Amino acid sequence: MKLKFLGTGTSQGVPVIGCTCEVCTSENPKDKRLRSSVMITTEENKKILIDCGPDFRQQMLTNHEHTVDIALITHEHNDHVIGLDDMRPLIFKSGKDVPLYCYSRVAHEIKNRFPYAFADVRYPGAPAFELHEIENKPFEVLDTEITPVEVIHYKITVFGYKFKKLAYITDAGFISETEKEKLKDLDILILNCIRKFDPHPAHFILPDVIKLFEELKPKKLFLTHISHHLGLHDIEDKELPAGIHLAYDGLEFNF
């Protein structure tokens, strides 16, 4: 299987509109971060998208991706779902509704934000989705076993997703001891890290991530959902403890 980071930024992206800090004005492509999303390619070359934010169209074009077989949605915040309407060309080409897998709460929000996609009689050109409400237990789709990992993002529950010995978690500020058991003995763990300092009510910051790395002991840990407050990619990546790396848009690897 293969994972590609389509985006590694926070809800504002990097650069932030109107900001003139050294990160936002950097010319290094690794300091340009679209909203967080990844594409998983299965061994049968099926495409599993995790989250579909406002940069989805740009991400698909930039990465020369042409299909989405299913989408896993972590939660209902706009930077993770508002790009769903841009799936229309894929839907028109395939002639099939795109299956979305998410909490029942998230499914309800998607219906509210895109009511025209679920109308009994849809206008020509409307997107079409097939909602699958999932619970916190493993399920299989596209010949791939997927294990949800439930984390807390401020006051709401969010799903991370585990494939084989890789887990992807974004928008987390707390992980229970029960859910941590799913994250042990991993080859690759991907965690959100919004900034270096100043505790955040909804997101991990760098000391939190380092503590989890030392506790869970994955072979590698990649940081995503990164803001301009974390610092310049090339400087900060070198200063991280061995085994921890900053992800960047376009990074891909097999697992």
Tab-separated table of C-alpha atoms in Angstrom:
chain	number	residue	atom	x	y	z
A	1	MET	CA	0.000	0.000	0.000
A	2	LYS	CA	1.022	3.614	-0.455
A	3	LEU	CA	0.229	6.853	1.364
A	4	LYS	CA	0.577	10.331	-0.123
A	5	PHE	CA	0.112	13.559	1.828
A	6	LEU	CA	-2.174	15.765	-0.253
A	7	GLY	CA	-2.097	18.463	2.419
A	8	THR	CA	-0.404	18.927	5.796
A	9	GLY	CA	-1.689	22.320	6.961
A	10	THR	CA	-4.206	23.542	9.504
A	11	SER	CA	-7.646	24.968	8.752
A	12	GLN	CA	-6.070	28.256	7.589
A	13	GLY	CA	-3.399	26.614	5.472
A	14	VAL	CA	0.143	27.945	5.110
A	15	PRO	CA	0.786	30.686	4.123
A	16	VAL	CA	-1.956	32.355	6.113
A	17	ILE	CA	-3.772	35.178	4.331
A	18	GLY	CA	-2.210	38.500	5.292
A	19	CYS	CA	0.654	37.026	7.354
A	20	THR	CA	4.232	38.148	6.684
A	21	CYS	CA	6.074	35.831	9.104
A	22	GLU	CA	9.167	33.955	7.891
A	23	VAL	CA	7.181	30.759	7.339
A	24	CYS	CA	4.380	32.370	5.352
A	25	THR	CA	6.871	34.262	3.173
A	26	SER	CA	9.209	31.281	2.706
A	27	GLU	CA	9.921	30.243	-0.877
A	28	ASN	CA	10.548	26.619	0.151
A	29	PRO	CA	7.735	24.436	-1.295
A	30	LYS	CA	7.805	22.385	1.923
A	31	ASP	CA	6.549	25.467	3.797
A	32	LYS	CA	3.441	25.665	1.577
A	33	ARG	CA	0.752	23.587	3.275
A	34	LEU	CA	-2.740	22.899	1.936
A	35	ARG	CA	-5.442	21.667	4.283
A	36	SER	CA	-4.767	18.201	5.735
A	37	SER	CA	-5.695	15.177	3.658
A	38	VAL	CA	-4.062	11.946	2.488
A	39	MET	CA	-4.598	9.469	-0.317
A	40	ILE	CA	-4.141	5.765	0.351
A	41	THR	CA	-3.506	3.519	-2.653
A	42	THR	CA	-4.319	-0.123	-1.947
A	43	GLU	CA	-2.465	-3.129	-3.282
A	44	GLU	CA	-5.227	-3.434	-5.918
A	45	ASN	CA	-4.638	0.223	-6.914
A	46	LYS	CA	-7.897	1.418	-5.343
A	47	LYS	CA	-7.932	4.951	-3.981
A	48	ILE	CA	-8.988	5.738	-0.403
A	49	LEU	CA	-9.188	9.453	0.388
A	50	ILE	CA	-9.077	10.614	3.998
A	51	ASP	CA	-10.898	13.951	4.307
A	52	CYS	CA	-11.960	16.293	1.534
A	53	GLY	CA	-11.278	19.907	2.425
A	54	PRO	CA	-11.399	23.184	0.495
A	55	ASP	CA	-8.155	22.386	-1.386
A	56	PHE	CA	-9.351	19.032	-2.769
A	57	ARG	CA	-9.513	20.168	-6.419
A	58	GLN	CA	-6.019	21.660	-6.324
A	59	GLN	CA	-4.647	18.611	-4.504
A	60	MET	CA	-6.025	16.159	-7.070
A	61	LEU	CA	-4.700	18.187	-10.005
A	62	THR	CA	-1.281	18.793	-8.472
A	63	ASN	CA	-0.793	15.119	-7.618
A	64	HIS	CA	-2.217	13.800	-10.914
A	65	GLU	CA	-4.851	11.793	-9.079
A	66	HIS	CA	-7.884	10.858	-11.161
A	67	THR	CA	-10.153	8.720	-8.983
A	68	VAL	CA	-11.510	8.322	-5.476
A	69	ASP	CA	-13.039	4.924	-4.780
A	70	ILE	CA	-14.096	5.746	-1.217
A	71	ALA	CA	-13.583	8.591	1.250
A	72	LEU	CA	-13.076	8.273	4.984
A	73	ILE	CA	-14.105	11.389	6.892
A	74	THR	CA	-12.501	12.094	10.259
A	75	HIS	CA	-15.038	14.721	11.377
A	76	GLU	CA	-17.362	17.452	10.151
A	77	HIS	CA	-15.252	20.619	10.375
A	78	ASN	CA	-15.150	22.522	7.093
A	79	ASP	CA	-11.440	22.019	6.453
A	80	HIS	CA	-12.208	18.281	6.281
A	81	VAL	CA	-15.482	18.134	4.319
A	82	ILE	CA	-16.218	21.314	2.394
A	83	GLY	CA	-14.486	20.097	-0.768
A	84	LEU	CA	-16.957	17.264	-1.307
A	85	ASP	CA	-18.784	19.219	-4.009
A	86	ASP	CA	-15.575	19.192	-6.063
A	87	MET	CA	-15.892	15.431	-6.445
A	88	ARG	CA	-18.479	16.051	-9.165
A	89	PRO	CA	-16.133	15.361	-12.132
A	90	LEU	CA	-15.166	12.014	-10.602
A	91	ILE	CA	-18.822	11.138	-10.052
A	92	PHE	CA	-19.799	12.126	-13.592
A	93	LYS	CA	-16.927	10.114	-15.072
A	94	SER	CA	-17.606	6.942	-13.069
A	95	GLY	CA	-21.393	7.204	-13.093
A	96	LYS	CA	-21.356	6.081	-9.454
A	97	ASP	CA	-22.063	7.707	-6.113
A	98	VAL	CA	-18.917	8.150	-4.026
A	99	PRO	CA	-19.098	6.112	-0.788
A	100	LEU	CA	-18.371	8.162	2.333
A	101	TYR	CA	-17.552	6.455	5.650
A	102	CYS	CA	-18.000	8.451	8.854
A	103	TYR	CA	-19.750	8.830	12.206
A	104	SER	CA	-23.551	9.116	12.097
A	105	ARG	CA	-23.131	12.649	13.506
A	106	VAL	CA	-20.844	13.547	10.620
A	107	ALA	CA	-23.196	11.984	8.065
A	108	HIS	CA	-25.987	14.218	9.407
A	109	GLU	CA	-23.785	17.309	9.019
A	110	ILE	CA	-22.826	16.368	5.467
A	111	LYS	CA	-26.500	16.051	4.543
A	112	ASN	CA	-27.159	19.496	6.039
A	113	ARG	CA	-24.302	21.161	4.155
A	114	PHE	CA	-24.922	19.434	0.828
A	115	PRO	CA	-28.697	18.841	0.768
A	116	TYR	CA	-28.772	18.979	-3.033
A	117	ALA	CA	-26.571	15.852	-3.143
A	118	PHE	CA	-29.241	13.841	-1.333
A	119	ALA	CA	-32.440	15.221	-2.871
A	120	ASP	CA	-34.960	12.684	-4.164
A	121	VAL	CA	-34.763	14.463	-7.509
A	122	ARG	CA	-31.308	15.975	-8.006
A	123	TYR	CA	-30.685	18.783	-10.448
A	124	PRO	CA	-28.347	17.962	-13.345
A	125	GLY	CA	-24.746	18.396	-12.264
A	126	ALA	CA	-25.288	17.718	-8.553
A	127	PRO	CA	-22.838	15.424	-6.746
A	128	ALA	CA	-24.034	12.115	-5.317
A	129	PHE	CA	-22.774	10.309	-2.240
A	130	GLU	CA	-23.438	6.969	-0.595
A	131	LEU	CA	-23.227	7.471	3.159
A	132	HIS	CA	-21.981	4.641	5.383
A	133	GLU	CA	-22.266	5.292	9.103
A	134	ILE	CA	-19.465	3.505	10.946
A	135	GLU	CA	-18.774	2.774	14.596
A	136	ASN	CA	-15.575	2.389	16.548
A	137	LYS	CA	-14.814	-1.109	15.325
A	138	PRO	CA	-12.867	-2.523	12.373
A	139	PHE	CA	-14.537	-2.865	8.993
A	140	GLU	CA	-13.443	-4.076	5.567
A	141	VAL	CA	-13.853	-2.270	2.264
A	142	LEU	CA	-11.988	-2.640	-1.046
A	143	ASP	CA	-10.370	-5.795	0.378
A	144	THR	CA	-8.719	-3.599	3.014
A	145	GLU	CA	-9.255	-3.815	6.767
A	146	ILE	CA	-9.651	-0.379	8.350
A	147	THR	CA	-9.623	0.186	12.102
A	148	PRO	CA	-11.087	3.470	13.388
A	149	VAL	CA	-9.218	5.124	16.255
A	150	GLU	CA	-11.408	7.414	18.352
A	151	VAL	CA	-9.730	10.576	19.647
A	152	ILE	CA	-10.955	13.805	21.232
A	153	HIS	CA	-10.792	17.160	19.446
A	154	TYR	CA	-11.763	19.776	22.035
A	155	LYS	CA	-15.264	18.478	22.914
A	156	ILE	CA	-16.045	16.243	19.937
A	157	THR	CA	-14.982	12.752	18.967
A	158	VAL	CA	-12.939	12.342	15.797
A	159	PHE	CA	-11.905	9.194	13.953
A	160	GLY	CA	-8.340	8.439	13.019
A	161	TYR	CA	-7.818	5.414	10.790
A	162	LYS	CA	-5.407	2.490	10.985
A	163	PHE	CA	-4.266	0.360	8.032
A	164	LYS	CA	-1.969	-2.571	8.733
A	165	LYS	CA	0.845	-1.038	10.839
A	166	LEU	CA	0.139	2.579	9.891
A	167	ALA	CA	-2.213	4.961	11.701
A	168	TYR	CA	-3.328	8.424	10.592
A	169	ILE	CA	-4.694	10.809	13.235
A	170	THR	CA	-5.530	14.459	12.749
A	171	ASP	CA	-7.315	17.043	14.907
A	172	ALA	CA	-6.631	15.313	18.206
A	173	GLY	CA	-5.948	16.774	21.622
A	174	PHE	CA	-6.473	13.625	23.682
A	175	ILE	CA	-6.235	9.860	23.129
A	176	SER	CA	-7.604	7.480	25.753
A	177	GLU	CA	-5.597	4.571	27.126
A	178	THR	CA	-7.992	2.159	25.391
A	179	GLU	CA	-7.432	3.746	21.983
A	180	LYS	CA	-3.670	3.963	22.556
A	181	GLU	CA	-3.606	0.160	22.541
A	182	LYS	CA	-4.431	0.314	18.820
A	183	LEU	CA	-1.403	2.542	18.273
A	184	LYS	CA	1.267	0.277	19.707
A	185	ASP	CA	3.696	-1.733	17.576
A	186	LEU	CA	3.229	0.558	14.575
A	187	ASP	CA	5.691	1.053	11.754
A	188	ILE	CA	4.309	4.523	11.025
A	189	LEU	CA	2.213	6.861	13.168
A	190	ILE	CA	0.948	10.172	11.754
A	191	LEU	CA	-0.197	12.773	14.300
A	192	ASN	CA	-1.377	16.353	14.212
A	193	CYS	CA	0.986	18.955	15.669
A	194	ILE	CA	-0.260	22.504	15.387
A	195	ARG	CA	2.680	24.392	16.925
A	196	LYS	CA	5.789	24.166	19.120
A	197	PHE	CA	4.636	26.082	22.191
A	198	ASP	CA	1.499	27.260	24.006
A	199	PRO	CA	-1.019	24.510	24.836
A	200	HIS	CA	-3.971	24.343	22.467
A	201	PRO	CA	-7.487	23.347	23.617
A	202	ALA	CA	-8.106	21.056	20.635
A	203	HIS	CA	-4.764	20.036	19.116
A	204	PHE	CA	-1.510	18.410	20.156
A	205	ILE	CA	1.553	20.636	20.285
A	206	LEU	CA	5.126	19.416	19.878
A	207	PRO	CA	5.807	18.373	23.514
A	208	ASP	CA	2.593	16.309	23.465
A	209	VAL	CA	3.677	14.541	20.288
A	210	ILE	CA	7.163	13.798	21.595
A	211	LYS	CA	5.643	12.329	24.767
A	212	LEU	CA	3.333	10.085	22.704
A	213	PHE	CA	6.260	9.014	20.515
A	214	GLU	CA	8.206	7.955	23.602
A	215	GLU	CA	5.157	6.144	24.997
A	216	LEU	CA	3.874	4.382	21.873
A	217	LYS	CA	7.291	3.776	20.243
A	218	PRO	CA	6.363	3.657	16.536
A	219	LYS	CA	9.295	3.093	14.192
A	220	LYS	CA	8.555	6.459	12.570
A	221	LEU	CA	6.275	9.355	13.441
A	222	PHE	CA	5.230	12.042	10.946
A	223	LEU	CA	3.706	15.363	11.996
A	224	THR	CA	0.809	16.841	10.030
A	225	HIS	CA	-1.913	19.499	10.462
A	226	ILE	CA	0.935	21.967	10.934
A	227	SER	CA	0.522	25.732	11.342
A	228	HIS	CA	2.967	28.535	10.557
A	229	HIS	CA	3.738	28.664	14.299
A	230	LEU	CA	5.727	25.413	14.138
A	231	GLY	CA	8.553	27.054	12.179
A	232	LEU	CA	10.446	26.601	8.931
A	233	HIS	CA	10.353	23.025	7.653
A	234	ASP	CA	14.060	22.545	6.942
A	235	ILE	CA	15.150	23.970	10.296
A	236	GLU	CA	12.551	22.315	12.521
A	237	ASP	CA	12.789	18.903	10.830
A	238	LYS	CA	16.499	18.684	11.674
A	239	GLU	CA	15.879	19.562	15.331
A	240	LEU	CA	13.272	16.874	15.960
A	241	PRO	CA	14.206	13.742	17.930
A	242	ALA	CA	15.380	10.793	15.846
A	243	GLY	CA	12.411	8.984	14.330
A	244	ILE	CA	10.131	12.049	14.178
A	245	HIS	CA	9.720	13.920	10.900
A	246	LEU	CA	7.685	16.822	9.554
A	247	ALA	CA	5.411	15.689	6.755
A	248	TYR	CA	5.022	17.970	3.744
A	249	ASP	CA	2.600	18.192	0.847
A	250	GLY	CA	3.424	15.594	-1.791
A	251	LEU	CA	5.417	13.294	0.492
A	252	GLU	CA	4.639	9.653	-0.247
A	253	PHE	CA	5.868	6.260	0.875
A	254	ASN	CA	4.935	2.582	0.782
A	255	PHE	CA	3.880	0.732	3.898
